[in-house]
Coordinates of C-alpha atoms in Angstrom, one line a residue:
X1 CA 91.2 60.6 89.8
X2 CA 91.5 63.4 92.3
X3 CA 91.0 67.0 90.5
X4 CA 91.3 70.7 91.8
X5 CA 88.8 73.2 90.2
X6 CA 90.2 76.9 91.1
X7 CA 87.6 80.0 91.1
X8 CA 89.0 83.2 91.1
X9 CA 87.5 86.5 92.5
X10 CA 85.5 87.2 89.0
X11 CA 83.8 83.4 88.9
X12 CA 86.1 82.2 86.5
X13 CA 86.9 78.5 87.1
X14 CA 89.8 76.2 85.9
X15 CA 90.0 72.6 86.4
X16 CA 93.3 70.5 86.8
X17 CA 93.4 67.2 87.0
X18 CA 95.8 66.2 89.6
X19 CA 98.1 63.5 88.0
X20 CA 101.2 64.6 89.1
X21 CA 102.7 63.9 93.2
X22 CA 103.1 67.2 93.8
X23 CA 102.4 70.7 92.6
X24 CA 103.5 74.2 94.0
X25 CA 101.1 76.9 94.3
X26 CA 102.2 80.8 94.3
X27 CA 102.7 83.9 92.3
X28 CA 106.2 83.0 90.7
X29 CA 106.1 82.0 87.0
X30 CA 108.0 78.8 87.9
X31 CA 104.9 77.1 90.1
X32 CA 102.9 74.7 88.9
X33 CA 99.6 76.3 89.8
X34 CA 100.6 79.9 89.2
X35 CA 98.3 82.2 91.0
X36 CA 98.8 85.6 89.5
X37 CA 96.8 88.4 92.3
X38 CA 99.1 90.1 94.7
X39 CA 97.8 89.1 97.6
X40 CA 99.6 85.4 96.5
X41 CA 103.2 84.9 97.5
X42 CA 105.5 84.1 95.0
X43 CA 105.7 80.4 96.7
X44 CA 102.5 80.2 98.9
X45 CA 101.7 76.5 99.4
X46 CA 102.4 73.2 98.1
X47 CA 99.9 70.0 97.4
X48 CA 101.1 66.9 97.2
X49 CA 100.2 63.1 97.4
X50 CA 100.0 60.9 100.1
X51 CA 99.0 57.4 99.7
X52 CA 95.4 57.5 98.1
X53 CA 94.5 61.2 99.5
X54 CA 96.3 64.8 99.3
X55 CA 97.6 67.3 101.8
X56 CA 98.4 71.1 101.6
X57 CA 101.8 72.7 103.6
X58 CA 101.3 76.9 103.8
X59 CA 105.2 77.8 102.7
X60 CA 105.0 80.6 105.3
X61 CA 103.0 82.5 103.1
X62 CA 102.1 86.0 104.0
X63 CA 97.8 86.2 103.6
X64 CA 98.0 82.3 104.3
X65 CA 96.3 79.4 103.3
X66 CA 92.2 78.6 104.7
X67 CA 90.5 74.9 104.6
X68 CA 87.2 75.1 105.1
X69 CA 87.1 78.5 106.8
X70 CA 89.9 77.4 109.5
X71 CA 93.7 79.1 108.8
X72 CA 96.7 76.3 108.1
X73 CA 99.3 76.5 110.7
X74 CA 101.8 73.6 108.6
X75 CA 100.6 70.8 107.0
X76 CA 96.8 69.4 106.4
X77 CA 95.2 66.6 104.8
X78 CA 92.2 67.6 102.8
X79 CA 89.5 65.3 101.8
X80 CA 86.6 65.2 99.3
X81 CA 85.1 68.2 99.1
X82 CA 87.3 70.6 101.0
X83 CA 87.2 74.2 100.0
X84 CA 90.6 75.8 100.0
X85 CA 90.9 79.4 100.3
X86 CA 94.4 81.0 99.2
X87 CA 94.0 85.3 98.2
X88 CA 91.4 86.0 96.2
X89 CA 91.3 82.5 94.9
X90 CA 88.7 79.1 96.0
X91 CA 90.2 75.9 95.5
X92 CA 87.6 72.9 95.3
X93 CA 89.4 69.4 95.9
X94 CA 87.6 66.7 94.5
X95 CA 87.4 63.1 94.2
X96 CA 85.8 61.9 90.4
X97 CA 85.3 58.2 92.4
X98 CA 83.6 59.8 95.2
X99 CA 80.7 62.2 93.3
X100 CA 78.0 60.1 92.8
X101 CA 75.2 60.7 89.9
X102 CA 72.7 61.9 92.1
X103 CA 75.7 64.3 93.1
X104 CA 76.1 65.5 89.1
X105 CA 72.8 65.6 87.9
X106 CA 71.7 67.3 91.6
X107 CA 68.8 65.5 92.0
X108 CA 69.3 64.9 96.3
X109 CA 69.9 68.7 97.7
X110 CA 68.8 69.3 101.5
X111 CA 66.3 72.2 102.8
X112 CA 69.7 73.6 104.2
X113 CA 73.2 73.3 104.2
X114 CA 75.9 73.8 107.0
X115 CA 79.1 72.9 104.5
X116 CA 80.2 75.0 101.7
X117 CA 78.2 73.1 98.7
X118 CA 80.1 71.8 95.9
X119 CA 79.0 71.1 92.6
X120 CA 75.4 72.3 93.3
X121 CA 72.9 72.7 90.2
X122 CA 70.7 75.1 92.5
X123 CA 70.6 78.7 93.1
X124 CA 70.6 79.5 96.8
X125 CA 71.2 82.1 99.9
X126 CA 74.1 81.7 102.0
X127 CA 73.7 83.1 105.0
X128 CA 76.7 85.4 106.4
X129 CA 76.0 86.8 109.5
X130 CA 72.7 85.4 111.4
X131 CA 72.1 82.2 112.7
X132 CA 74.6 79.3 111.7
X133 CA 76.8 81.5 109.6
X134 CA 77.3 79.1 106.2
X135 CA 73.8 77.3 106.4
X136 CA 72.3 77.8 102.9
X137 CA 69.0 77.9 101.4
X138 CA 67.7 76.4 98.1
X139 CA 65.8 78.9 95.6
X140 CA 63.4 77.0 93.5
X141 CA 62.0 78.0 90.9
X142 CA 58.5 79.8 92.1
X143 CA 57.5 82.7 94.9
X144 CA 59.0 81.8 98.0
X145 CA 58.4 83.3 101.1
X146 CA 60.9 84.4 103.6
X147 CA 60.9 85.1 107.7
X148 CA 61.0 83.5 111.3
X149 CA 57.3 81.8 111.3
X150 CA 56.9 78.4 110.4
X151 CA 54.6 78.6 107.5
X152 CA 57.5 80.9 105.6
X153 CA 59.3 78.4 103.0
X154 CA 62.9 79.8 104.3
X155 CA 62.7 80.3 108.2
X156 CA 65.2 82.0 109.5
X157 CA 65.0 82.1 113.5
X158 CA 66.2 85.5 114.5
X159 CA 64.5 88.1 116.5
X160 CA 65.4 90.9 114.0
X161 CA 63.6 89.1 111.2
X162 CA 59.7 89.5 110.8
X163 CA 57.7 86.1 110.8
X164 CA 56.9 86.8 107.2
X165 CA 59.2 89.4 106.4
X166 CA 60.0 89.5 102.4
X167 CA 59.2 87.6 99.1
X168 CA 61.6 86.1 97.0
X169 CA 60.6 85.7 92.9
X170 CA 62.7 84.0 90.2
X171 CA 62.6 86.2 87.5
X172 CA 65.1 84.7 84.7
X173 CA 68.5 82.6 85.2
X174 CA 70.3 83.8 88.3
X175 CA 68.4 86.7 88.5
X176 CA 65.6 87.3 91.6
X177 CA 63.1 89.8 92.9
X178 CA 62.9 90.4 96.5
X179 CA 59.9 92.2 97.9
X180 CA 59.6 93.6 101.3
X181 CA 56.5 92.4 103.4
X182 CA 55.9 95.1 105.7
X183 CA 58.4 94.1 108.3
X184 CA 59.3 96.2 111.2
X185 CA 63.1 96.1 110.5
X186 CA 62.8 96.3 106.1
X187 CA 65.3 95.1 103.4
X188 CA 68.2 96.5 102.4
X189 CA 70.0 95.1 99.1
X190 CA 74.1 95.9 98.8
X191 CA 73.4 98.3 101.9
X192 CA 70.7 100.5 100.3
X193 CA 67.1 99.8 102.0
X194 CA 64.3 99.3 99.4
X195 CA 61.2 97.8 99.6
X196 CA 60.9 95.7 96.3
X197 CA 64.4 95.3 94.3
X198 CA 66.3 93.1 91.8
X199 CA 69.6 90.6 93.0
X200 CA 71.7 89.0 90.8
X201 CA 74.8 86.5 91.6
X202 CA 76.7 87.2 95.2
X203 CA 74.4 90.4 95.8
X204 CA 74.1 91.0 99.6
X205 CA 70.4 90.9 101.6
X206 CA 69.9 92.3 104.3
X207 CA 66.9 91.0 107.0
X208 CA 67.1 92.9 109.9
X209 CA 70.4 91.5 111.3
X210 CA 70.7 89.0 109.2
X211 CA 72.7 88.9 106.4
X212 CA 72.6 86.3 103.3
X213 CA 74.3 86.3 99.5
X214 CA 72.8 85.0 96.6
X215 CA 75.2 82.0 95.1
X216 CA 73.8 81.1 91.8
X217 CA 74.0 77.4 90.5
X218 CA 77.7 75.7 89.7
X219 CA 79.0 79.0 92.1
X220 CA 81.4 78.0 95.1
X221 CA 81.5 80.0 97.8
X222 CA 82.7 80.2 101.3
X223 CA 82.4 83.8 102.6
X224 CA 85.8 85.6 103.7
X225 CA 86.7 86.0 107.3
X226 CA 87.2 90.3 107.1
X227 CA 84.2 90.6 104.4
X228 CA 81.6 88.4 107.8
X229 CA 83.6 90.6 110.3
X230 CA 82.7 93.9 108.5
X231 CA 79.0 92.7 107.7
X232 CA 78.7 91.9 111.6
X233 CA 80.4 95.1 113.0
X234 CA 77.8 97.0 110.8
X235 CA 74.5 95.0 111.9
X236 CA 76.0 95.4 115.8
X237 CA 76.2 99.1 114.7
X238 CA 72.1 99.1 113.7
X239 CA 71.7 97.0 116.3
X240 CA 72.5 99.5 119.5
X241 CA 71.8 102.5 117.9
X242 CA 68.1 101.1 117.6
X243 CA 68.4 99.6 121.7
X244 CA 69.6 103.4 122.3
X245 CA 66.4 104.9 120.4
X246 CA 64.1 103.0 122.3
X247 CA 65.8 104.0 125.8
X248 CA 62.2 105.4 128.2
X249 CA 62.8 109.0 129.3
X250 CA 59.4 109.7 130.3
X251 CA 60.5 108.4 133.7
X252 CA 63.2 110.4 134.1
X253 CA 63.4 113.1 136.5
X254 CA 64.0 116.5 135.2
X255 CA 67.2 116.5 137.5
X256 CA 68.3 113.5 135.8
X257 CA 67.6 115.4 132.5
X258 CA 69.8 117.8 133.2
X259 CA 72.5 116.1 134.2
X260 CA 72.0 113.6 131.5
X261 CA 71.9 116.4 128.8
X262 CA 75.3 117.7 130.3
X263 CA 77.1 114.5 130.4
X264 CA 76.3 113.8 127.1
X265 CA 77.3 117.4 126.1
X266 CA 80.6 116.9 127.9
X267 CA 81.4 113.4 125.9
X268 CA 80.5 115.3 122.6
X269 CA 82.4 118.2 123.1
X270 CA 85.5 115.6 124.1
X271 CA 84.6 113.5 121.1
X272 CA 85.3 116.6 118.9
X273 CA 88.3 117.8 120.4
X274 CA 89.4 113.7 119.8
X275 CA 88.6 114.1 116.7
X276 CA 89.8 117.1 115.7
X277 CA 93.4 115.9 117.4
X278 CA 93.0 113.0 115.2
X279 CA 92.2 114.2 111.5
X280 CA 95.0 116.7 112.1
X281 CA 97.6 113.7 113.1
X282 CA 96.0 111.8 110.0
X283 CA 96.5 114.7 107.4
X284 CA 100.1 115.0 109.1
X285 CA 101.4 111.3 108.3
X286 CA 98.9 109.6 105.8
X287 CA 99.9 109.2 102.2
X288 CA 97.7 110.2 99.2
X289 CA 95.8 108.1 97.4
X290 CA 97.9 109.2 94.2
X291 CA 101.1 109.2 96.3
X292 CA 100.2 105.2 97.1
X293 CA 99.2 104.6 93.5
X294 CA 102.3 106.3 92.0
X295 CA 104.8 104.3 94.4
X296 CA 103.0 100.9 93.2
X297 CA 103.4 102.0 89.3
X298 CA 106.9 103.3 90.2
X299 CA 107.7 99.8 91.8
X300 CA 106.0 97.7 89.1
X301 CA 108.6 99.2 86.0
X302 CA 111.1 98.3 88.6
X303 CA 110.2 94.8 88.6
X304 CA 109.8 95.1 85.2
X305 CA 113.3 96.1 84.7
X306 CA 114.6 93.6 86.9
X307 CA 112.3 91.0 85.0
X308 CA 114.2 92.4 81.5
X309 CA 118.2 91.5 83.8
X310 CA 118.2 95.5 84.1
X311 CA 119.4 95.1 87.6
X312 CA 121.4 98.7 88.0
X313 CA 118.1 100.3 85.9
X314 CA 115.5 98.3 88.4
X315 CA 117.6 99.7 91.5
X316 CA 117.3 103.0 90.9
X317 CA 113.9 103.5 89.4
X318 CA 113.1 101.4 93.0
X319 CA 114.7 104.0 94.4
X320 CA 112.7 107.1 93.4
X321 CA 109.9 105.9 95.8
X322 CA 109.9 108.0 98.4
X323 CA 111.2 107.1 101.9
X324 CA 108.4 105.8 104.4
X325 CA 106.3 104.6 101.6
X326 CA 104.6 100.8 102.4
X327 CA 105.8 99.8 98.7
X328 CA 109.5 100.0 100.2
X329 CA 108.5 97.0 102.9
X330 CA 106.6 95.0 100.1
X331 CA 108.8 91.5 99.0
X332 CA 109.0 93.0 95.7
X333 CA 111.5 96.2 96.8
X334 CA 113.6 93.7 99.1
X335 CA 114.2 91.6 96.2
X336 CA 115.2 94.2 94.0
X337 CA 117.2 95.7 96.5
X338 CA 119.0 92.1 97.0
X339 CA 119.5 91.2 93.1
X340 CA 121.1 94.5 93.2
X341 CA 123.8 93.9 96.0
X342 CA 124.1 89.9 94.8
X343 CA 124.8 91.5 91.4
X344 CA 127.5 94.1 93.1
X345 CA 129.2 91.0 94.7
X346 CA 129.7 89.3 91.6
X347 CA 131.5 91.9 89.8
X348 CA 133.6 92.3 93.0
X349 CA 134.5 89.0 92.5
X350 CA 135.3 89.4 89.1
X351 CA 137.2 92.9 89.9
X352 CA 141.4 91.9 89.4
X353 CA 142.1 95.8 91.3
X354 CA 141.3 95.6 94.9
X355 CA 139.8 99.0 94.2
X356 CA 137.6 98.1 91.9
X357 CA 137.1 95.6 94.7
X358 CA 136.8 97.9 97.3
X359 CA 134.3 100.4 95.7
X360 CA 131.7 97.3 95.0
X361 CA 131.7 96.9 98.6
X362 CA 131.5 100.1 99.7
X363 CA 128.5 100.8 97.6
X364 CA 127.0 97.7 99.2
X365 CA 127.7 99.3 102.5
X366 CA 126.6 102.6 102.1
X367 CA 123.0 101.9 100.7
X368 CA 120.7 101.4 103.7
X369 CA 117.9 99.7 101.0
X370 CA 119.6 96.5 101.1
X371 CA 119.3 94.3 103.7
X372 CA 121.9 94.4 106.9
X373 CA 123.1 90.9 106.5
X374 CA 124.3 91.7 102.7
X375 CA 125.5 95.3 104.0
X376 CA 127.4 93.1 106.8
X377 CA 129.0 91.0 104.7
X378 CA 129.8 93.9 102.2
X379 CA 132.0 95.5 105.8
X380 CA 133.5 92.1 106.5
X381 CA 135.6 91.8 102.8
X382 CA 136.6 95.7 103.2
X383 CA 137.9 94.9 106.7
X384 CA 139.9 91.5 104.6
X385 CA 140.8 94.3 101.9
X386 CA 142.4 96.5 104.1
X387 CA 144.4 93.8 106.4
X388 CA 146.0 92.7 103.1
X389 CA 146.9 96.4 102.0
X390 CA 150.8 98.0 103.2
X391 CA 150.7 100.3 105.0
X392 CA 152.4 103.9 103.6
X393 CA 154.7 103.9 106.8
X394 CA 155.7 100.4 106.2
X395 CA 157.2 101.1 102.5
X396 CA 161.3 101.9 102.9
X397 CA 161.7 105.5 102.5
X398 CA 163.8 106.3 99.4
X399 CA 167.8 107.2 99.6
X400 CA 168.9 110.7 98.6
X401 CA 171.6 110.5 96.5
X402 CA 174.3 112.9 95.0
X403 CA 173.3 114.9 92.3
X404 CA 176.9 114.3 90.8
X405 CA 176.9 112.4 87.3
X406 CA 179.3 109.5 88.7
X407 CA 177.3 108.8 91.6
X408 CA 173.8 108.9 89.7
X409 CA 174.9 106.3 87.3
X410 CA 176.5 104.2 89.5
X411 CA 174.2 101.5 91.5
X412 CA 174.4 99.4 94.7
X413 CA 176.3 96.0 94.5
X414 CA 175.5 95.3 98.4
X415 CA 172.1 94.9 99.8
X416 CA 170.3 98.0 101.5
X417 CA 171.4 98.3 105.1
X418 CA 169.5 100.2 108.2
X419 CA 171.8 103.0 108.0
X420 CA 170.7 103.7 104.8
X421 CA 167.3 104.6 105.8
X422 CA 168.4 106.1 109.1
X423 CA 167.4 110.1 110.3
X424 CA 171.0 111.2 108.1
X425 CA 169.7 111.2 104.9
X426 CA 168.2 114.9 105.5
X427 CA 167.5 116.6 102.2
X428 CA 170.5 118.5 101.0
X429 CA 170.6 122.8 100.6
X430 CA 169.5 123.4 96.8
X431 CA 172.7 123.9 94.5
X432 CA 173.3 127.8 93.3
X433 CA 171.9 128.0 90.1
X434 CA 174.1 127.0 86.8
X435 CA 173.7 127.5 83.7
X436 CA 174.6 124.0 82.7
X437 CA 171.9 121.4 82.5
X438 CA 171.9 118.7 85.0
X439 CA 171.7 114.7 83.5
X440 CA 169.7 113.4 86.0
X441 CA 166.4 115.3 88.1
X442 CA 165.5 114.3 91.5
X443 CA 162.1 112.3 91.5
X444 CA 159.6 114.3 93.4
X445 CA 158.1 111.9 95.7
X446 CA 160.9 110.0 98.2
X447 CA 158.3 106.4 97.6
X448 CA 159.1 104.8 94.6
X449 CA 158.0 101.1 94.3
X450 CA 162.2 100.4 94.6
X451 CA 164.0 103.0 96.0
X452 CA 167.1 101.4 93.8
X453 CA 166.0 101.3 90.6
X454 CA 168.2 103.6 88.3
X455 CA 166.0 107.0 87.5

């Protein structure tokens, strides 16, 4: 039976036991392998069964889907022992048939590994940046000496590494001393240089330019493609500011000198005036730290509302993030935004007014949050709306009539004819005043909704 052990960024591991054909993998609660971190999309990828073996399809995911270090463009079929790496998150596929008992109990482990190891009972050192990035090393359990020379138990051939340049102790479970041996380029621990310290699990030693990480026994790891690329830049860093230390100037002319030392003056002074430019543009357009964190907490009630069907409640507290904030490009604010003009649709299409109709729609329109093929759609059914409506100059214009009682209670027995809205029916000079009450007023609007209706 095939199984999937997932590791999360803490070490925490959960097995499942693949009996199903397929399983989706993301951050939505309706997944089968729900993957909480954010930097999971809500549907990420998808494994599913193919004959006796599995394969995993990326589903367009934003951080994307890794197998073995190498990014998934589509589809992939994974094998035993392929390490899958999806956010924060290390997913171990497994064969049970294929893991022999010298495999569980750990009894067969090479000097050094190029593959990620899985299942190993071992502490060891994985190296990161240095030769063969990914080759580890096996601790055992006594004083172990490290370097490039050939009597060291852990060689490492690299030209910034002394040929016996640290020891390595076990002190208890998982936990080691390292001692510096009087190399020329020393031993830095989590970036701090010190000549005898204590590492625990995925601490990071430094040997000149070489870089390794402690993995402790049962631990999985395959190191990240930005945390190699940082380590690197950094040890390139050491590496030519050391080249440029050792540069001979005791050769040099005193001309040279001179115009050596006003070069380099010139560069400085452009370097400061660049950098200047540049923390002044930076204070201009970055956003605080507080700014950042108080757009995220604003966004996460909003998708809290929204979770709770408070889609009007979720749209506006989305709204109070400020304009030009990244939380306003995240998935989460275009969803909101879109559950909030699906949910103005629907009550347009419940809307018996076509001004009710008409007011959905135009709220649609006129809130640049929401995306432009909703707000496109929202123009399309007002243009609809207003072809349907009459026009004010196409309604008949009402007939002034007498003010006399006969002809006010008399009414039409012939259909309306053109004459009777032609240019004569002028209003009429107000009567002299009289003292006797009229029986019928004048309405005071010459549109009624039929002009021959009694009043």
């Amino acid at each position: 039976m095939w199984k999937l052990t997932i590791e999360d960024d803490q070490a925490k591991r959960t097995v499942v036991h693949l009996v199903r054909d397929d399983y989706s993998v993301g951050r939505a609660e309706a997944n089968a392998i729900r993957l909480t971190e954010r930097n999971i999309s809500r549907n990420h990828a998808r494994l599913e069964r193919r004959g006796e073996a599995w394969a995993l399809t990326d589903i367009r995911s934003y951080n994307g889907c890794y197998i073995n270090g190498q990014r998934v463009a589509d589809t992939q079929e994974l094998v035993h022992g392929d390490l899958i790496q999806v956010g924060d998150y290390r997913l171990i596929v497994e064969d049970d048939s294929r893991i022999t008992a010298q495999d569980r109990a750990g009894e067969t482990i090479p000097a050094s590994r190029t593959t990620p190891s899985l299942g190993v009972s071992v502490d060891r050192l994985v190296v990161l940046v240095g030769p063969s990035p990914g080759t580890e090393h096996p601790l055992a359990q006594k004083r172990l000496l490290v370097g490039r020379g050939e009597e060291c138990d852990i060689s490492i051939n690299h030209q910034s590494v002394s040929r016996v340049h640290a020891e390595i102790t076990p002190v208890s479970d998982g936990r080691y001393e390292i001692a510096d041996k009087n190399s020329a380029n020393g031993v830095r621990v989590n970036g701090v240089e010190l000549p005898r310290s204590f590492v625990d699990s995925r601490d990071v030693i430094e040997l000149g330019d070489v870089v390794l990480k402690l993995i402790v026994a049962g631990d999985t790891y395959m190191p990240g493609m930005d945390e190699s690329q940082l380590i690197a830049a950094s040890a390139a860093a050491r590496r030519r500011e050391a080249e440029e230390s050792l540069i001979p100037v005791s050769s040099t002319s005193l001309a040279i000198k001179i115009s050596v030392g006003v070069a380099v003056l010139a560069v400085v002074a452009v370097l400061i005036g660049v950098s200047l430019t540049r923390r002044t543009t930076n204070e201009l357009i970055s956003t605080p730290d507080d700014v950042v964190e108080a757009s995220a907490r604003t966004l996460a009630e909003a998708r809290q509302l929204l979770k709770q069907g408070n889609i009007r409640g979720a749209q506006q507290k989305a709204g109070e993030i400020p304009l030009g904030s990244a939380a306003r490009s995240s998935p989460d604010f275009r969803a909101i935004q879109a559950a909030y003009a699906d949910h103005l649709f629907d009550l347009a299409d419940k809307a018996t007014h076509p001004a009710d109709k008409r007011a959905f729609y135009d709220e649609i329109a006129r809130t640049p949050s929401i995306d432009s093929a909703r707000r496109q759609r929202a123009n399309d059914r007002l243009n609809t709306l207003s072809a349907e409506a009459v026009d004010i100059a196409d309604l008949p214009r009402a007939v002034v009539r007498s003010p006399s009682p006969s002809s006010s209670l008399q009414a039409p027995k012939k259909p309306a004819q053109a004459s009777d809205f032609g240019e004569q029916d002028e209003p009429r000079p107000k009567p002299a005043a009289s003292t006797e009450k009229p029986k019928s007023s004048e309405p005071t609007t010459l549109v009624r909704e039929n002009p021959f209706d009694e009043p």
